[in-house]
Amino acid sequence: MTESAPAYADPELSPSAMHRLHPLTPFLRSWRMLGAAVAIGFGFFKDDLERLKYFWDALRGDAELSVLLRAAVVLFVVAAVLVAGAWMSWRATGFAIVDDTDGPGTLRFHRGLVVRQRSQVRLNRVQSVEVNQPLFARLLGLAVLRLDMAAGDDASVSLAYLSLKDAWSVREEILRHTANAPELGVVVGDRTDDELIARVSTTRLVQANLLDSVGVLSFFALWVVALVVMRILGSGDVVLAGLSGIVPVTIAILVQLRKQVASILRDADFGLYRTRTGIRISAGLTSTVNRTIDTDRIQGVRLEEPFLWRRLGWARVEVDVAGAADSTQAARLMPVADRPAALALVRSVTGVDLDAGDVRRAGERARSLDPLGWRYLGVVLHEHGAVSMHGRWRRTRIYVPYARTQSVSVRQGVLQRRLGLASAYLDMPKGTGSWHASHRDVAEATDLVAELAARARAHRLALSRAGPAASAAAQPEAGRGLG
Amino acid sequence: MSDAAGDRLFADPDLDWQPVSPALVTERRLPVAVLALLGLGLVGGGGGAAMAADSGAGWPLAVPGLLLLALAALLWWVLVPRVVSAWRYAEREQDLLVSRGRMQRRLSVVPYGRMQVIEVSANPVSRHLGIATVTLVTASAATDARIPGLPTEVAQRLRDRLAAKGEAAAAGL
């Protein structure tokens, strides 16, 4: 929760008394603008600059030199103004971590030259902490420290830029204040203590990516083959007609390739570490991300097995955390792993074995509504959460802890009504979870809704009665698993 | 088609279901009626203009449009009361149930402890009719708990009651 408090005026906490961001920040912040200024300047003085080849002549002739000088001066002034502006805003920026005597620590973040912004972040509300290095910052050895809050993007705070070393030490300081650190009575956050759980080799990542998108790729191949065959069999007109599709298909191929490359770059060098209170994900080739998540904050886990991965016994694990910035990035807990390892990973963060438990499958009647996937629709109710299974080609299991569910709903369309079926849903803080129990018998759905609501209530009460301090007690397995 | 099990799921007879105000029918009908009249006027006017311009060659073209429009408006007019009468809510000890829909039936179970915001809103039409909409917001965007067409004082009382219950049962995320 970022609370802006206009009345807040702590005399000793002027920005100058607080921690500063890294001095190179103004340059990094304004490099885009600088680039734009250079581009504009170049466009403006293009003709003049073309005379550069007469530079030596210009040195002798005063007229030419003055033009060059003018260009240089204008560029310099623009750059100076931009950097000065950025520098002043840097001067007005500062942050401090304040230890409240009677509660959790607070991060105060002051920024803004014209419009002053004062953010106070209660550190026990932080959902996840990231130390990220975007490409350009990385070249300078700088990093961004990002705090994700439950309220979403607007409430999240990014401290950009800090030196990498400072970013890590601030992260450690912050982790010391997160929800369940104090009662564990440990010094958390020192990343050298983190235990490596898993790594993903780049070869495997590339293979997995290709296999996952093999459907799209083979479609492209088919299209090419079809073109060639048409060329051999048919007349030129047919080929021409086929070729007229070349622009959209090429665009589609490029988009797909870009997605693949981005995904590989993002997940390359993937490492998963266990910290005292949660997990840390470290990944990225060009830009690196280091994301620390308290196990307590996990809103849902998804285990995915795309069609071609199943042969190889591979699976992917994603987690939902409230307020995560970029859903694709945030979600990836394990881009690819052997299924048993993936299951073990899920067990260690949630305490649940996704394969265990007695599966309540959707009945035969679901066949007419979901002819391909009906066999794979299922629900398992565990002690602390529920699992939803679905997907014919991309087999998916979604686990959500009862304690995090918001509301329960049930829907029945016209066809379902005719068949005496209904679908139940658990509404999670993040809409991506899509936990559903589709096409259940109405009587069963009625029981399911009642049961889910009752269990959610029991776990919510347990969680709130004990307060955040005992959230570990609400999820005992999780606590043990991370011991 | 009657199905007891489905009725039991979406409108449990053991619960004290509260209907929404019939005034909602008017609120829902009004914009469509206005639009339909406007459309009829436009199409009719266009047809008339065409007829006046050149011996009515364009006029037959407007007829299917007119009919379709009238039919759609009529269908809406007839269906609205059914939709409105299916909209109901029930307060239980721990949660609020909102049930709605005739074709696609929905039921939302919203625990009081999960309510983050309770919103009472009214547009000019509903204000004129003396009704308001109560919306429950949880941390999930998927939560769909809206009760339109509550008489204003009922809506306010419901809001206060929900707020009190929410405070008693509030839980962290």
mmCIF file of N, CA and C in Angstrom, chain A residues 90-205:
data_model
loop_
_atom_site.group_PDB
_atom_site.id
_atom_site.type_symbol
_atom_site.label_atom_id
_atom_site.label_comp_id
_atom_site.label_asym_id
_atom_site.label_seq_id
_atom_site.Cartn_x
_atom_site.Cartn_y
_atom_site.Cartn_z
ATOM 1 N N TRP A 90 17.071 14.157 -9.603
ATOM 2 C CA TRP A 90 17.813 13.164 -8.815
ATOM 3 C C TRP A 90 18.083 13.695 -7.425
ATOM 4 N N ARG A 91 18.403 15.010 -7.340
ATOM 5 C CA ARG A 91 18.680 15.625 -6.046
ATOM 6 C C ARG A 91 17.456 15.588 -5.150
ATOM 7 N N ALA A 92 16.279 15.656 -5.783
ATOM 8 C CA ALA A 92 15.045 15.681 -4.994
ATOM 9 C C ALA A 92 14.562 14.280 -4.648
ATOM 10 N N THR A 93 15.318 13.292 -5.053
ATOM 11 C CA THR A 93 14.886 11.915 -4.829
ATOM 12 C C THR A 93 15.691 11.276 -3.710
ATOM 13 N N GLY A 94 15.000 10.584 -2.847
ATOM 14 C CA GLY A 94 15.706 9.889 -1.788
ATOM 15 C C GLY A 94 14.810 8.846 -1.155
ATOM 16 N N PHE A 95 15.447 7.895 -0.528
ATOM 17 C CA PHE A 95 14.632 6.896 0.161
ATOM 18 C C PHE A 95 15.287 6.516 1.475
ATOM 19 N N ALA A 96 14.475 6.035 2.379
ATOM 20 C CA ALA A 96 14.997 5.602 3.663
ATOM 21 C C ALA A 96 14.133 4.486 4.195
ATOM 22 N N ILE A 97 14.755 3.589 4.905
ATOM 23 C CA ILE A 97 13.995 2.536 5.568
ATOM 24 C C ILE A 97 13.925 2.890 7.033
ATOM 25 N N VAL A 98 12.704 3.042 7.519
ATOM 26 C CA VAL A 98 12.511 3.496 8.883
ATOM 27 C C VAL A 98 12.005 2.334 9.721
ATOM 28 N N ASP A 99 12.651 2.094 10.834
ATOM 29 C CA ASP A 99 12.180 1.059 11.745
ATOM 30 C C ASP A 99 11.158 1.679 12.671
ATOM 31 N N ASP A 100 9.920 1.319 12.520
ATOM 32 C CA ASP A 100 8.921 1.820 13.454
ATOM 33 C C ASP A 100 9.079 1.045 14.747
ATOM 34 N N THR A 101 8.882 1.765 15.829
ATOM 35 C CA THR A 101 9.078 1.093 17.114
ATOM 36 C C THR A 101 8.010 0.040 17.345
ATOM 37 N N ASP A 102 6.786 0.357 16.951
ATOM 38 C CA ASP A 102 5.675 -0.524 17.308
ATOM 39 C C ASP A 102 5.136 -1.301 16.113
ATOM 40 N N GLY A 103 5.967 -1.532 15.158
ATOM 41 C CA GLY A 103 5.410 -2.264 14.029
ATOM 42 C C GLY A 103 6.468 -2.561 13.003
ATOM 43 N N PRO A 104 5.998 -2.908 11.837
ATOM 44 C CA PRO A 104 6.934 -3.249 10.779
ATOM 45 C C PRO A 104 7.622 -2.006 10.227
ATOM 46 N N GLY A 105 8.678 -2.229 9.524
ATOM 47 C CA GLY A 105 9.408 -1.115 8.956
ATOM 48 C C GLY A 105 8.665 -0.488 7.793
ATOM 49 N N THR A 106 9.070 0.733 7.485
ATOM 50 C CA THR A 106 8.451 1.451 6.392
ATOM 51 C C THR A 106 9.529 1.939 5.459
ATOM 52 N N LEU A 107 9.252 1.866 4.189
ATOM 53 C CA LEU A 107 10.157 2.464 3.226
ATOM 54 C C LEU A 107 9.565 3.800 2.824
ATOM 55 N N ARG A 108 10.349 4.849 3.035
ATOM 56 C CA ARG A 108 9.885 6.162 2.592
ATOM 57 C C ARG A 108 10.618 6.507 1.327
ATOM 58 N N PHE A 109 9.875 6.932 0.362
ATOM 59 C CA PHE A 109 10.466 7.216 -0.934
ATOM 60 C C PHE A 109 9.963 8.582 -1.383
ATOM 61 N N HIS A 110 10.893 9.528 -1.466
ATOM 62 C CA HIS A 110 10.524 10.880 -1.886
ATOM 63 C C HIS A 110 11.019 11.095 -3.297
ATOM 64 N N ARG A 111 10.182 11.644 -4.115
ATOM 65 C CA ARG A 111 10.650 11.955 -5.459
ATOM 66 C C ARG A 111 9.795 13.059 -6.054
ATOM 67 N N GLY A 112 10.245 13.550 -7.196
ATOM 68 C CA GLY A 112 9.470 14.570 -7.892
ATOM 69 C C GLY A 112 9.994 15.956 -7.596
ATOM 70 N N LEU A 113 10.280 16.677 -8.653
ATOM 71 C CA LEU A 113 10.822 18.024 -8.497
ATOM 72 C C LEU A 113 9.680 19.022 -8.472
ATOM 73 N N VAL A 114 8.798 18.912 -9.427
ATOM 74 C CA VAL A 114 7.680 19.852 -9.535
ATOM 75 C C VAL A 114 6.503 19.332 -8.721
ATOM 76 N N VAL A 115 6.079 18.129 -9.067
ATOM 77 C CA VAL A 115 5.033 17.496 -8.270
ATOM 78 C C VAL A 115 5.723 16.554 -7.302
ATOM 79 N N ARG A 116 5.647 16.872 -6.037
ATOM 80 C CA ARG A 116 6.372 16.054 -5.074
ATOM 81 C C ARG A 116 5.562 14.820 -4.728
ATOM 82 N N GLN A 117 6.247 13.714 -4.758
ATOM 83 C CA GLN A 117 5.578 12.478 -4.383
ATOM 84 C C GLN A 117 6.253 11.908 -3.156
ATOM 85 N N ARG A 118 5.458 11.560 -2.210
ATOM 86 C CA ARG A 118 5.986 10.949 -0.991
ATOM 87 C C ARG A 118 5.315 9.603 -0.830
ATOM 88 N N SER A 119 6.049 8.543 -1.002
ATOM 89 C CA SER A 119 5.452 7.227 -0.834
ATOM 90 C C SER A 119 5.930 6.609 0.467
ATOM 91 N N GLN A 120 5.013 5.955 1.126
ATOM 92 C CA GLN A 120 5.409 5.161 2.289
ATOM 93 C C GLN A 120 4.929 3.748 2.041
ATOM 94 N N VAL A 121 5.863 2.864 2.057
ATOM 95 C CA VAL A 121 5.518 1.473 1.787
ATOM 96 C C VAL A 121 5.696 0.685 3.061
ATOM 97 N N ARG A 122 4.631 0.050 3.485
ATOM 98 C CA ARG A 122 4.773 -0.808 4.679
ATOM 99 C C ARG A 122 5.397 -2.121 4.225
ATOM 100 N N LEU A 123 6.542 -2.382 4.788
ATOM 101 C CA LEU A 123 7.349 -3.466 4.235
ATOM 102 C C LEU A 123 6.749 -4.849 4.461
ATOM 103 N N ASN A 124 5.866 -4.969 5.456
ATOM 104 C CA ASN A 124 5.270 -6.298 5.629
ATOM 105 C C ASN A 124 4.158 -6.537 4.619
ATOM 106 N N ARG A 125 3.875 -5.525 3.804
ATOM 107 C CA ARG A 125 2.864 -5.708 2.769
ATOM 108 C C ARG A 125 3.496 -5.995 1.402
ATOM 109 N N VAL A 126 4.797 -6.011 1.373
ATOM 110 C CA VAL A 126 5.468 -6.225 0.096
ATOM 111 C C VAL A 126 5.218 -7.652 -0.384
ATOM 112 N N GLN A 127 4.812 -7.770 -1.637
ATOM 113 C CA GLN A 127 4.522 -9.095 -2.175
ATOM 114 C C GLN A 127 5.782 -9.775 -2.701
ATOM 115 N N SER A 128 6.589 -9.005 -3.388
ATOM 116 C CA SER A 128 7.842 -9.589 -3.848
ATOM 117 C C SER A 128 8.856 -8.477 -4.087
ATOM 118 N N VAL A 129 10.107 -8.831 -3.981
ATOM 119 C CA VAL A 129 11.189 -7.879 -4.174
ATOM 120 C C VAL A 129 12.006 -8.321 -5.368
ATOM 121 N N GLU A 130 12.338 -7.374 -6.229
ATOM 122 C CA GLU A 130 13.127 -7.733 -7.398
ATOM 123 C C GLU A 130 14.365 -6.862 -7.469
ATOM 124 N N VAL A 131 15.468 -7.474 -7.851
ATOM 125 C CA VAL A 131 16.651 -6.715 -8.238
ATOM 126 C C VAL A 131 16.830 -6.968 -9.725
ATOM 127 N N ASN A 132 16.492 -5.990 -10.524
ATOM 128 C CA ASN A 132 16.525 -6.187 -11.969
ATOM 129 C C ASN A 132 17.634 -5.362 -12.591
ATOM 130 N N GLN A 133 18.186 -5.901 -13.658
ATOM 131 C CA GLN A 133 19.178 -5.148 -14.406
ATOM 132 C C GLN A 133 18.772 -5.072 -15.868
ATOM 133 N N PRO A 134 18.118 -4.012 -16.250
ATOM 134 C CA PRO A 134 17.842 -3.834 -17.671
ATOM 135 C C PRO A 134 19.170 -3.682 -18.410
ATOM 136 N N LEU A 135 19.149 -3.937 -19.694
ATOM 137 C CA LEU A 135 20.392 -4.026 -20.463
ATOM 138 C C LEU A 135 21.322 -2.831 -20.246
ATOM 139 N N PHE A 136 20.793 -1.627 -20.414
ATOM 140 C CA PHE A 136 21.669 -0.454 -20.343
ATOM 141 C C PHE A 136 22.206 -0.230 -18.945
ATOM 142 N N ALA A 137 21.333 -0.457 -17.968
ATOM 143 C CA ALA A 137 21.789 -0.312 -16.598
ATOM 144 C C ALA A 137 22.867 -1.344 -16.297
ATOM 145 N N ARG A 138 22.685 -2.503 -16.881
ATOM 146 C CA ARG A 138 23.620 -3.588 -16.616
ATOM 147 C C ARG A 138 25.008 -3.241 -17.147
ATOM 148 N N LEU A 139 25.045 -2.574 -18.288
ATOM 149 C CA LEU A 139 26.317 -2.191 -18.865
ATOM 150 C C LEU A 139 27.081 -1.269 -17.923
ATOM 151 N N LEU A 140 26.356 -0.498 -17.128
ATOM 152 C CA LEU A 140 26.990 0.438 -16.197
ATOM 153 C C LEU A 140 27.096 -0.151 -14.793
ATOM 154 N N GLY A 141 26.664 -1.392 -14.632
ATOM 155 C CA GLY A 141 26.729 -2.016 -13.316
ATOM 156 C C GLY A 141 25.671 -1.493 -12.360
ATOM 157 N N LEU A 142 24.559 -1.048 -12.915
ATOM 158 C CA LEU A 142 23.484 -0.531 -12.060
ATOM 159 C C LEU A 142 22.317 -1.513 -12.037
ATOM 160 N N ALA A 143 21.406 -1.283 -11.098
ATOM 161 C CA ALA A 143 20.261 -2.176 -10.984
ATOM 162 C C ALA A 143 19.042 -1.390 -10.535
ATOM 163 N N VAL A 144 17.880 -1.991 -10.754
ATOM 164 C CA VAL A 144 16.615 -1.413 -10.299
ATOM 165 C C VAL A 144 16.093 -2.300 -9.181
ATOM 166 N N LEU A 145 15.705 -1.673 -8.087
ATOM 167 C CA LEU A 145 15.087 -2.441 -7.013
ATOM 168 C C LEU A 145 13.599 -2.192 -7.082
ATOM 169 N N ARG A 146 12.840 -3.263 -7.200
ATOM 170 C CA ARG A 146 11.416 -3.095 -7.396
ATOM 171 C C ARG A 146 10.646 -3.814 -6.302
ATOM 172 N N LEU A 147 9.694 -3.102 -5.709
ATOM 173 C CA LEU A 147 8.840 -3.709 -4.698
ATOM 174 C C LEU A 147 7.447 -3.847 -5.273
ATOM 175 N N ASP A 148 6.960 -5.060 -5.344
ATOM 176 C CA ASP A 148 5.601 -5.274 -5.833
ATOM 177 C C ASP A 148 4.633 -5.252 -4.671
ATOM 178 N N MET A 149 3.579 -4.474 -4.842
ATOM 179 C CA MET A 149 2.561 -4.410 -3.808
ATOM 180 C C MET A 149 1.290 -5.073 -4.322
ATOM 181 N N ALA A 150 0.443 -5.454 -3.379
ATOM 182 C CA ALA A 150 -0.758 -6.188 -3.775
ATOM 183 C C ALA A 150 -1.678 -5.344 -4.644
ATOM 184 N N ALA A 151 -1.644 -4.042 -4.446
ATOM 185 C CA ALA A 151 -2.608 -3.196 -5.154
ATOM 186 C C ALA A 151 -2.284 -3.059 -6.624
ATOM 187 N N GLY A 152 -1.160 -3.617 -7.056
ATOM 188 C CA GLY A 152 -0.883 -3.610 -8.487
ATOM 189 C C GLY A 152 0.192 -2.624 -8.885
ATOM 190 N N ASP A 153 0.251 -2.409 -10.180
ATOM 191 C CA ASP A 153 1.331 -1.623 -10.758
ATOM 192 C C ASP A 153 1.469 -0.225 -10.164
ATOM 193 N N ASP A 154 0.326 0.433 -9.945
ATOM 194 C CA ASP A 154 0.384 1.824 -9.501
ATOM 195 C C ASP A 154 1.055 1.939 -8.151
ATOM 196 N N ALA A 155 0.855 0.930 -7.337
ATOM 197 C CA ALA A 155 1.344 1.015 -5.974
ATOM 198 C C ALA A 155 2.773 0.511 -5.854
ATOM 199 N N SER A 156 3.264 -0.138 -6.889
ATOM 200 C CA SER A 156 4.607 -0.691 -6.801
ATOM 201 C C SER A 156 5.642 0.422 -6.870
ATOM 202 N N VAL A 157 6.753 0.172 -6.207
ATOM 203 C CA VAL A 157 7.798 1.189 -6.133
ATOM 204 C C VAL A 157 9.055 0.656 -6.798
ATOM 205 N N SER A 158 9.641 1.451 -7.675
ATOM 206 C CA SER A 158 10.903 1.073 -8.283
ATOM 207 C C SER A 158 11.968 2.075 -7.870
ATOM 208 N N LEU A 159 13.023 1.576 -7.251
ATOM 209 C CA LEU A 159 14.153 2.441 -6.958
ATOM 210 C C LEU A 159 15.149 2.273 -8.099
ATOM 211 N N ALA A 160 15.155 3.248 -8.985
ATOM 212 C CA ALA A 160 16.058 3.170 -10.137
ATOM 213 C C ALA A 160 16.888 4.447 -10.186
ATOM 214 N N TYR A 161 18.168 4.347 -10.252
ATOM 215 C CA TYR A 161 18.987 3.147 -10.247
ATOM 216 C C TYR A 161 19.882 3.138 -9.013
ATOM 217 N N LEU A 162 20.249 1.944 -8.594
ATOM 218 C CA LEU A 162 21.201 1.780 -7.506
ATOM 219 C C LEU A 162 22.378 0.996 -8.055
ATOM 220 N N SER A 163 23.485 1.100 -7.386
ATOM 221 C CA SER A 163 24.569 0.212 -7.801
ATOM 222 C C SER A 163 24.149 -1.198 -7.398
ATOM 223 N N LEU A 164 24.671 -2.185 -8.110
ATOM 224 C CA LEU A 164 24.214 -3.545 -7.874
ATOM 225 C C LEU A 164 24.388 -3.943 -6.417
ATOM 226 N N LYS A 165 25.506 -3.537 -5.844
ATOM 227 C CA LYS A 165 25.799 -3.915 -4.474
ATOM 228 C C LYS A 165 24.778 -3.289 -3.518
ATOM 229 N N ASP A 166 24.493 -2.011 -3.731
ATOM 230 C CA ASP A 166 23.512 -1.339 -2.880
ATOM 231 C C ASP A 166 22.138 -1.972 -3.029
ATOM 232 N N ALA A 167 21.789 -2.285 -4.260
ATOM 233 C CA ALA A 167 20.472 -2.877 -4.501
ATOM 234 C C ALA A 167 20.312 -4.155 -3.685
ATOM 235 N N TRP A 168 21.378 -4.974 -3.685
ATOM 236 C CA TRP A 168 21.285 -6.218 -2.921
ATOM 237 C C TRP A 168 21.189 -5.950 -1.435
ATOM 238 N N SER A 169 21.938 -4.959 -0.962
ATOM 239 C CA SER A 169 21.898 -4.744 0.489
ATOM 240 C C SER A 169 20.563 -4.135 0.904
ATOM 241 N N VAL A 170 19.987 -3.267 0.055
ATOM 242 C CA VAL A 170 18.661 -2.729 0.389
ATOM 243 C C VAL A 170 17.629 -3.853 0.368
ATOM 244 N N ARG A 171 17.778 -4.737 -0.596
ATOM 245 C CA ARG A 171 16.861 -5.876 -0.653
ATOM 246 C C ARG A 171 16.919 -6.689 0.637
ATOM 247 N N GLU A 172 18.146 -6.917 1.100
ATOM 248 C CA GLU A 172 18.274 -7.693 2.332
ATOM 249 C C GLU A 172 17.601 -6.982 3.492
ATOM 250 N N GLU A 173 17.820 -5.672 3.535
ATOM 251 C CA GLU A 173 17.204 -4.868 4.577
ATOM 252 C C GLU A 173 15.672 -4.995 4.515
ATOM 253 N N ILE A 174 15.145 -4.952 3.317
ATOM 254 C CA ILE A 174 13.695 -5.015 3.149
ATOM 255 C C ILE A 174 13.161 -6.390 3.523
ATOM 256 N N LEU A 175 13.875 -7.415 3.091
ATOM 257 C CA LEU A 175 13.407 -8.774 3.388
ATOM 258 C C LEU A 175 13.362 -9.024 4.889
ATOM 259 N N ARG A 176 14.214 -8.317 5.595
ATOM 260 C CA ARG A 176 14.213 -8.482 7.040
ATOM 261 C C ARG A 176 12.870 -8.057 7.640
ATOM 262 N N HIS A 177 12.158 -7.207 6.906
ATOM 263 C CA HIS A 177 10.898 -6.693 7.435
ATOM 264 C C HIS A 177 9.673 -7.382 6.880
ATOM 265 N N THR A 178 9.851 -8.263 5.927
ATOM 266 C CA THR A 178 8.662 -8.859 5.312
ATOM 267 C C THR A 178 7.989 -9.797 6.284
ATOM 268 N N ALA A 179 6.806 -10.163 5.897
ATOM 269 C CA ALA A 179 5.824 -10.731 6.815
ATOM 270 C C ALA A 179 6.355 -11.720 7.835
ATOM 271 N N ASN A 180 6.905 -12.816 7.382
ATOM 272 C CA ASN A 180 7.150 -13.846 8.385
ATOM 273 C C ASN A 180 8.614 -13.953 8.778
ATOM 274 N N ALA A 181 9.379 -12.934 8.419
ATOM 275 C CA ALA A 181 10.781 -13.004 8.786
ATOM 276 C C ALA A 181 11.014 -12.897 10.294
ATOM 277 N N PRO A 182 10.377 -11.931 10.967
ATOM 278 C CA PRO A 182 10.726 -11.732 12.373
ATOM 279 C C PRO A 182 10.518 -12.968 13.239
ATOM 280 N N GLU A 183 9.360 -13.623 13.066
ATOM 281 C CA GLU A 183 9.103 -14.710 14.004
ATOM 282 C C GLU A 183 9.900 -15.962 13.667
ATOM 283 N N LEU A 184 10.460 -15.978 12.470
ATOM 284 C CA LEU A 184 11.349 -17.098 12.199
ATOM 285 C C LEU A 184 12.658 -16.902 12.952
ATOM 286 N N GLY A 185 12.857 -15.675 13.382
ATOM 287 C CA GLY A 185 14.024 -15.396 14.212
ATOM 288 C C GLY A 185 15.328 -15.643 13.503
ATOM 289 N N VAL A 186 15.358 -15.366 12.218
ATOM 290 C CA VAL A 186 16.596 -15.587 11.491
ATOM 291 C C VAL A 186 16.979 -14.309 10.777
ATOM 292 N N VAL A 187 18.214 -14.240 10.473
ATOM 293 C CA VAL A 187 18.655 -13.151 9.636
ATOM 294 C C VAL A 187 18.450 -13.597 8.196
ATOM 295 N N VAL A 188 17.536 -12.944 7.525
ATOM 296 C CA VAL A 188 17.244 -13.373 6.171
ATOM 297 C C VAL A 188 17.878 -12.417 5.177
ATOM 298 N N GLY A 189 17.862 -12.833 3.969
ATOM 299 C CA GLY A 189 18.173 -11.906 2.908
ATOM 300 C C GLY A 189 19.588 -11.966 2.392
ATOM 301 N N ASP A 190 20.491 -12.555 3.142
ATOM 302 C CA ASP A 190 21.831 -12.627 2.591
ATOM 303 C C ASP A 190 21.823 -13.648 1.476
ATOM 304 N N ARG A 191 22.055 -13.194 0.280
ATOM 305 C CA ARG A 191 21.784 -14.088 -0.837
ATOM 306 C C ARG A 191 22.816 -15.189 -0.956
ATOM 307 N N THR A 192 23.955 -15.003 -0.313
ATOM 308 C CA THR A 192 24.938 -16.077 -0.403
ATOM 309 C C THR A 192 24.478 -17.304 0.374
ATOM 310 N N ASP A 193 23.515 -17.094 1.299
ATOM 311 C CA ASP A 193 22.971 -18.229 2.046
ATOM 312 C C ASP A 193 21.963 -19.020 1.233
ATOM 313 N N ASP A 194 21.473 -18.403 0.169
ATOM 314 C CA ASP A 194 20.406 -19.047 -0.579
ATOM 315 C C ASP A 194 20.896 -20.354 -1.179
ATOM 316 N N GLU A 195 20.001 -21.317 -1.078
ATOM 317 C CA GLU A 195 20.367 -22.640 -1.556
ATOM 318 C C GLU A 195 19.829 -22.830 -2.964
ATOM 319 N N LEU A 196 20.692 -23.256 -3.838
ATOM 320 C CA LEU A 196 20.274 -23.460 -5.224
ATOM 321 C C LEU A 196 19.388 -24.691 -5.327
ATOM 322 N N ILE A 197 18.185 -24.510 -5.826
ATOM 323 C CA ILE A 197 17.297 -25.664 -5.991
ATOM 324 C C ILE A 197 17.429 -26.233 -7.392
ATOM 325 N N ALA A 198 17.406 -25.358 -8.367
ATOM 326 C CA ALA A 198 17.394 -25.878 -9.734
ATOM 327 C C ALA A 198 17.998 -24.876 -10.708
ATOM 328 N N ARG A 199 18.539 -25.431 -11.763
ATOM 329 C CA ARG A 199 19.032 -24.618 -12.874
ATOM 330 C C ARG A 199 18.418 -25.171 -14.146
ATOM 331 N N VAL A 200 18.333 -24.347 -15.151
ATOM 332 C CA VAL A 200 17.846 -24.833 -16.431
ATOM 333 C C VAL A 200 18.917 -24.548 -17.467
ATOM 334 N N SER A 201 19.322 -25.591 -18.188
ATOM 335 C CA SER A 201 20.361 -25.375 -19.186
ATOM 336 C C SER A 201 19.754 -24.723 -20.420
ATOM 337 N N THR A 202 20.571 -23.946 -21.093
ATOM 338 C CA THR A 202 20.063 -23.197 -22.240
ATOM 339 C C THR A 202 19.607 -24.130 -23.355
ATOM 340 N N THR A 203 20.344 -25.209 -23.543
ATOM 341 C CA THR A 203 19.971 -26.180 -24.574
ATOM 342 C C THR A 203 18.543 -26.652 -24.357
ATOM 343 N N ARG A 204 18.262 -27.022 -23.133
ATOM 344 C CA ARG A 204 16.961 -27.565 -22.831
ATOM 345 C C ARG A 204 15.879 -26.505 -23.001
ATOM 346 N N LEU A 205 16.250 -25.288 -22.608
ATOM 347 C CA LEU A 205 15.294 -24.198 -22.724
ATOM 348 C C LEU A 205 14.902 -23.998 -24.186
#
